[in-house]
PDB file of C-alpha atoms in Angstrom:
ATOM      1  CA  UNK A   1      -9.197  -1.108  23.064  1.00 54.00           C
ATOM      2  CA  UNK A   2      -9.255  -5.005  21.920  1.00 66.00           C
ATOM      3  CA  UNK A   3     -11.330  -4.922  19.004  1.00 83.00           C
ATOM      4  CA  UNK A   4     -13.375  -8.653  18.709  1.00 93.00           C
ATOM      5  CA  UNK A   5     -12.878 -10.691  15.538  1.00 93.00           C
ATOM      6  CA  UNK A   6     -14.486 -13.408  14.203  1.00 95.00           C
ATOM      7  CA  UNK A   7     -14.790 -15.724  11.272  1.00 97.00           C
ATOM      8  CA  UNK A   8     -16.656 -14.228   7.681  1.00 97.00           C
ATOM      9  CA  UNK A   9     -17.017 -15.825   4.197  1.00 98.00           C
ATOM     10  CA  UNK A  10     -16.484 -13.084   1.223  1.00 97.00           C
ATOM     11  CA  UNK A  11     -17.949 -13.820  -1.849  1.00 97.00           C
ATOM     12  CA  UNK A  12     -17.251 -12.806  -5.563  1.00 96.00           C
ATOM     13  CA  UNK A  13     -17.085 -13.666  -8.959  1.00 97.00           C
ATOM     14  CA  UNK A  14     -16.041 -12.589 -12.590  1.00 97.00           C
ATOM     15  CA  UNK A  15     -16.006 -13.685 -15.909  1.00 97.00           C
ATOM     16  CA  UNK A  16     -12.679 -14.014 -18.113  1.00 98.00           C
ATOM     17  CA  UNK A  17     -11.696 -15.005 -21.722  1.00 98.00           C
ATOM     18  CA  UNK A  18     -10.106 -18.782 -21.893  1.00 98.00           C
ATOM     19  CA  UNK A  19      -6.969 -17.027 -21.745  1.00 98.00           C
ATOM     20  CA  UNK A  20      -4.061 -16.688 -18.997  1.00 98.00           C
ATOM     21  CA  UNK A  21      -3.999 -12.712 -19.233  1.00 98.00           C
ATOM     22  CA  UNK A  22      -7.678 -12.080 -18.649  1.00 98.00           C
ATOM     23  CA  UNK A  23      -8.129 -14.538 -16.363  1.00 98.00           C
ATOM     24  CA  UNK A  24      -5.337 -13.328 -13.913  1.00 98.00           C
ATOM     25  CA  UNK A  25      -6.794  -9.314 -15.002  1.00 98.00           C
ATOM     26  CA  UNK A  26     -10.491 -10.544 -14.020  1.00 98.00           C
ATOM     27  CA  UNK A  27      -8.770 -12.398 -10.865  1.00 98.00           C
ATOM     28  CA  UNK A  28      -6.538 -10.355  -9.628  1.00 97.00           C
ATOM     29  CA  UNK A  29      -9.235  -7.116  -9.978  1.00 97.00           C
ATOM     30  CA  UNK A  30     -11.868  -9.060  -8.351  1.00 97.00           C
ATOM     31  CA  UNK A  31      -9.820 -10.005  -5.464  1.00 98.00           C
ATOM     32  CA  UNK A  32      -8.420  -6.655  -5.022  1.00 97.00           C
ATOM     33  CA  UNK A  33     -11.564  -5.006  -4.762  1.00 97.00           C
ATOM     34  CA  UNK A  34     -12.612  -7.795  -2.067  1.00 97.00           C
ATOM     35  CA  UNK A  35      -9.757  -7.102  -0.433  1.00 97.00           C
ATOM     36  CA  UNK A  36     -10.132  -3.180  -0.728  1.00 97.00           C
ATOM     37  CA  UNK A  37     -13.188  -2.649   0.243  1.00 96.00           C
ATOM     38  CA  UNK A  38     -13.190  -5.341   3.393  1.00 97.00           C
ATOM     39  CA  UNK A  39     -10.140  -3.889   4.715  1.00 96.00           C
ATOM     40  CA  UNK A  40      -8.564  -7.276   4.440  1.00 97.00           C
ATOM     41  CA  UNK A  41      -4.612  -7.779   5.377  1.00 96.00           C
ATOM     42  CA  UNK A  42      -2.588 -11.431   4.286  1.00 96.00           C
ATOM     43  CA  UNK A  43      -2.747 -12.302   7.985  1.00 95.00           C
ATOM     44  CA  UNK A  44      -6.715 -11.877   8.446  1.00 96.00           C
ATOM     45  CA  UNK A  45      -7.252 -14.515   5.452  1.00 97.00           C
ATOM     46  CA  UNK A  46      -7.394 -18.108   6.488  1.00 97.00           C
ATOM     47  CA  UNK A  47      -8.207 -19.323   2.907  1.00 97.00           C
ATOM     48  CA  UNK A  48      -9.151 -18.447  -0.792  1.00 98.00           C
ATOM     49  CA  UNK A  49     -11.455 -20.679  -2.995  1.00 98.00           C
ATOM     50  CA  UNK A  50     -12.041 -20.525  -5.976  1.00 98.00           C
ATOM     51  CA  UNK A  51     -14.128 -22.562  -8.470  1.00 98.00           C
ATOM     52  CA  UNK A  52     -13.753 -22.467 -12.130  1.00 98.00           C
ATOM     53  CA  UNK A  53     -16.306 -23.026 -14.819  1.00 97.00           C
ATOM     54  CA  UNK A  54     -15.245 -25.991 -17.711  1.00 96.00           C
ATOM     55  CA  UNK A  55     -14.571 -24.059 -20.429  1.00 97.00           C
ATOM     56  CA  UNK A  56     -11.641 -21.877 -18.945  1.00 98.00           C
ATOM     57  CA  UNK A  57      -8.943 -24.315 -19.211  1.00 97.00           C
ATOM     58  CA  UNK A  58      -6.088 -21.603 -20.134  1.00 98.00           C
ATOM     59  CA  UNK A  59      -4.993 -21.169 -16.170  1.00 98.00           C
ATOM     60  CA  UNK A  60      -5.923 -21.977 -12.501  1.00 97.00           C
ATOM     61  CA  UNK A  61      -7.196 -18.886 -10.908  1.00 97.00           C
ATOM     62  CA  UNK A  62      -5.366 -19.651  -7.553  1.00 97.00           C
ATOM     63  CA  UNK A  63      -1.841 -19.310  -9.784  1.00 97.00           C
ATOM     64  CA  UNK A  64      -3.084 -16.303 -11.391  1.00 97.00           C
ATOM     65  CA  UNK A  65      -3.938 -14.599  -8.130  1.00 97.00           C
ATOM     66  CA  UNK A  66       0.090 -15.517  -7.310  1.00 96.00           C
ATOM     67  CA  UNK A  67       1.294 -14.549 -10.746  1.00 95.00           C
ATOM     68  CA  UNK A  68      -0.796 -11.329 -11.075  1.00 94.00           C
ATOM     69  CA  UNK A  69      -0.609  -7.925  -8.981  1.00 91.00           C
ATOM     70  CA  UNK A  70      -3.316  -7.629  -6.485  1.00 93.00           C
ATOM     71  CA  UNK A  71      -3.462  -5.369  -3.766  1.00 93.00           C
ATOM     72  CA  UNK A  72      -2.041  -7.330  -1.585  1.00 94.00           C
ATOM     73  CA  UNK A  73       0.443  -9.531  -0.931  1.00 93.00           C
ATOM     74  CA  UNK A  74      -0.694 -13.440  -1.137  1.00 94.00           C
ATOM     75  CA  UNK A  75       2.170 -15.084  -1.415  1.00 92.00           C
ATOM     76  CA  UNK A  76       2.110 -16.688   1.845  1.00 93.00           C
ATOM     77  CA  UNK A  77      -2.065 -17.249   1.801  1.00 94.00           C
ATOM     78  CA  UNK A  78      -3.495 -20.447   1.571  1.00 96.00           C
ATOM     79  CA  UNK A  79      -5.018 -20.877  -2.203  1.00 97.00           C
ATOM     80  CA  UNK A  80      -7.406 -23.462  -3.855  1.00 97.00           C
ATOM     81  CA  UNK A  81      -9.500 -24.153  -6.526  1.00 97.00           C
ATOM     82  CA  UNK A  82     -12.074 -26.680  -8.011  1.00 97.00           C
ATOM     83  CA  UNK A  83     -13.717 -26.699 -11.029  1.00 96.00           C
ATOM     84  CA  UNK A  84     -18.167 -25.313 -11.125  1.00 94.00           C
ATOM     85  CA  UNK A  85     -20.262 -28.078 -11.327  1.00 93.00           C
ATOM     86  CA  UNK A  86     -21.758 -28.004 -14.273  1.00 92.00           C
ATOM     87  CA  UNK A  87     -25.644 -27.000 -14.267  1.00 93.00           C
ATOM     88  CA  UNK A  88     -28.215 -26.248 -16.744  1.00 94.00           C
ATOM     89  CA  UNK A  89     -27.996 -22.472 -18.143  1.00 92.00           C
ATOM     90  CA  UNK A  90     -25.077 -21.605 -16.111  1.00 93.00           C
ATOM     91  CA  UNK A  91     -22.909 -18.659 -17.027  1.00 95.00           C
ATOM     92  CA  UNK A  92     -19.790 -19.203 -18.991  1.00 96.00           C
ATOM     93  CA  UNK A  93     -16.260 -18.070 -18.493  1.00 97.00           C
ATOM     94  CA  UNK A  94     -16.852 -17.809 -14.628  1.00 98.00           C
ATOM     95  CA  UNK A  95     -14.769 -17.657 -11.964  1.00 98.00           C
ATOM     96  CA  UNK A  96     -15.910 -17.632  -8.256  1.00 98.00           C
ATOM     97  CA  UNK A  97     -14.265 -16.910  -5.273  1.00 98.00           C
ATOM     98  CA  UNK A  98     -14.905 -17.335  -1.622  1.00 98.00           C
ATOM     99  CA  UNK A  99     -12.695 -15.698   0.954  1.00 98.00           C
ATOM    100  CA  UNK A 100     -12.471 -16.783   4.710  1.00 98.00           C
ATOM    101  CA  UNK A 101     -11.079 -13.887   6.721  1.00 97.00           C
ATOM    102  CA  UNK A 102     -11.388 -12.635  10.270  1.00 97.00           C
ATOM    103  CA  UNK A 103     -12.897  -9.398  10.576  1.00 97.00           C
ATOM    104  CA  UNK A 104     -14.402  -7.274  13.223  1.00 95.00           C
ATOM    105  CA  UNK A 105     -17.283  -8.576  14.431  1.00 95.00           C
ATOM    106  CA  UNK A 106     -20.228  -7.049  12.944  1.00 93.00           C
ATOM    107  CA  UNK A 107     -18.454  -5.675   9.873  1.00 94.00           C
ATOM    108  CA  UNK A 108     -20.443  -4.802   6.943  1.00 95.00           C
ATOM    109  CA  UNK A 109     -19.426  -7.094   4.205  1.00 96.00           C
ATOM    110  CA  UNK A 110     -19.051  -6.017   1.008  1.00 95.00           C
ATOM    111  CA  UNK A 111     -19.207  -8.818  -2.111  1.00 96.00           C
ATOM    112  CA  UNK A 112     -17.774  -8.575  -5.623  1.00 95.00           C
ATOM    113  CA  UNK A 113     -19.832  -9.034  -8.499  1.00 95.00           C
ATOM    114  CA  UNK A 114     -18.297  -8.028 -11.495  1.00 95.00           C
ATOM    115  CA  UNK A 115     -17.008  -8.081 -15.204  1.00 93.00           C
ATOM    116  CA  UNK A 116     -20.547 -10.168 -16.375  1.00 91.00           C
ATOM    117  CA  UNK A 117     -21.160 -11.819 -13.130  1.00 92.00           C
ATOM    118  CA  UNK A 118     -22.944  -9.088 -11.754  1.00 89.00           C
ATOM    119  CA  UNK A 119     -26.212 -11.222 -13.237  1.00 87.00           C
ATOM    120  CA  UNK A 120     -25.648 -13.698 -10.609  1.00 87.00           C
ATOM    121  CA  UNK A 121     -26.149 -11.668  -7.216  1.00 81.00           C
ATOM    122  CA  UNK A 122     -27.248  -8.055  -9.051  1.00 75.00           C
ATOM    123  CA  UNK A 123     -28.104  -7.532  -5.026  1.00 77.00           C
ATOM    124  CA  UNK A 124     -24.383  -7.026  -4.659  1.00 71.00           C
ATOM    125  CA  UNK A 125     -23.333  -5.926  -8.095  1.00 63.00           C
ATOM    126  CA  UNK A 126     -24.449  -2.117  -6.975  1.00 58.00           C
ATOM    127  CA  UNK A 127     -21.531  -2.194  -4.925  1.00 52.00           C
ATOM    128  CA  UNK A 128     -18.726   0.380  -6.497  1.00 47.00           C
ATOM    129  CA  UNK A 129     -15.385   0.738  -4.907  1.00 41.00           C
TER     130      UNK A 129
END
């Protein structure tokens, strides 16, 4: 039976320390659990972006996702990232991701909120893998 796909957006985010090994940890965990709990093979992703908040200048989050061990393999995934605009009261030491993927249409879509950042969706940081 041909199962139809279609085009979803996955969100997450995390915070991290301004330094290269917690912000590939809080990467590579965030993403894994994305990619966990959407059922989500390299070759359903068409792209990963991420956006970075000012003061975490110790590594780009797209090389830590490359550098660190995630769940699966990225290697060959398309990667980017920008840094947060900056806002009023914004949370520190964030790093957001959104994840383009085809999925079966109608999937339930499960978000990662996690490591501090639960405080910006808390309707998704309920979620537990």
């Amino acid at each position: 039976m041909n199962k139809t796909m279609r085009l979803y957006g996955l969100r997450g985010a995390v915070c991290a320390e301004n330094s290269m090994e917690s912000i590939t940890d809080a990467v590579c965990s965030m993403c894994s659990i994305l990619f966990i709990r959407n059922n989500i093979a390299p070759s359903d992703i068409v792209s990963v972006n991420f956006t970075i908040t000012a003061d975490l200048t110790a590594l780009n989050p797209a090389a830590a996702l490359r550098r660190g061990t995630c769940s699966i393999d990225v290697s060959q995934c398309a990667l980017f990232c920008s840094q947060e605009p900056v806002v009023d009261n914004m949370l520190p030491g964030t790093i957001r991701v959104l994840v383009t993927a085809y999925m079966e249409e109608g999937a339930e879509l499960h978000h990662v909120y996690i490591h501090g950042a639960e405080k910006l969706r808390p309707d998704f940081a309920g979620e537990r893998t």
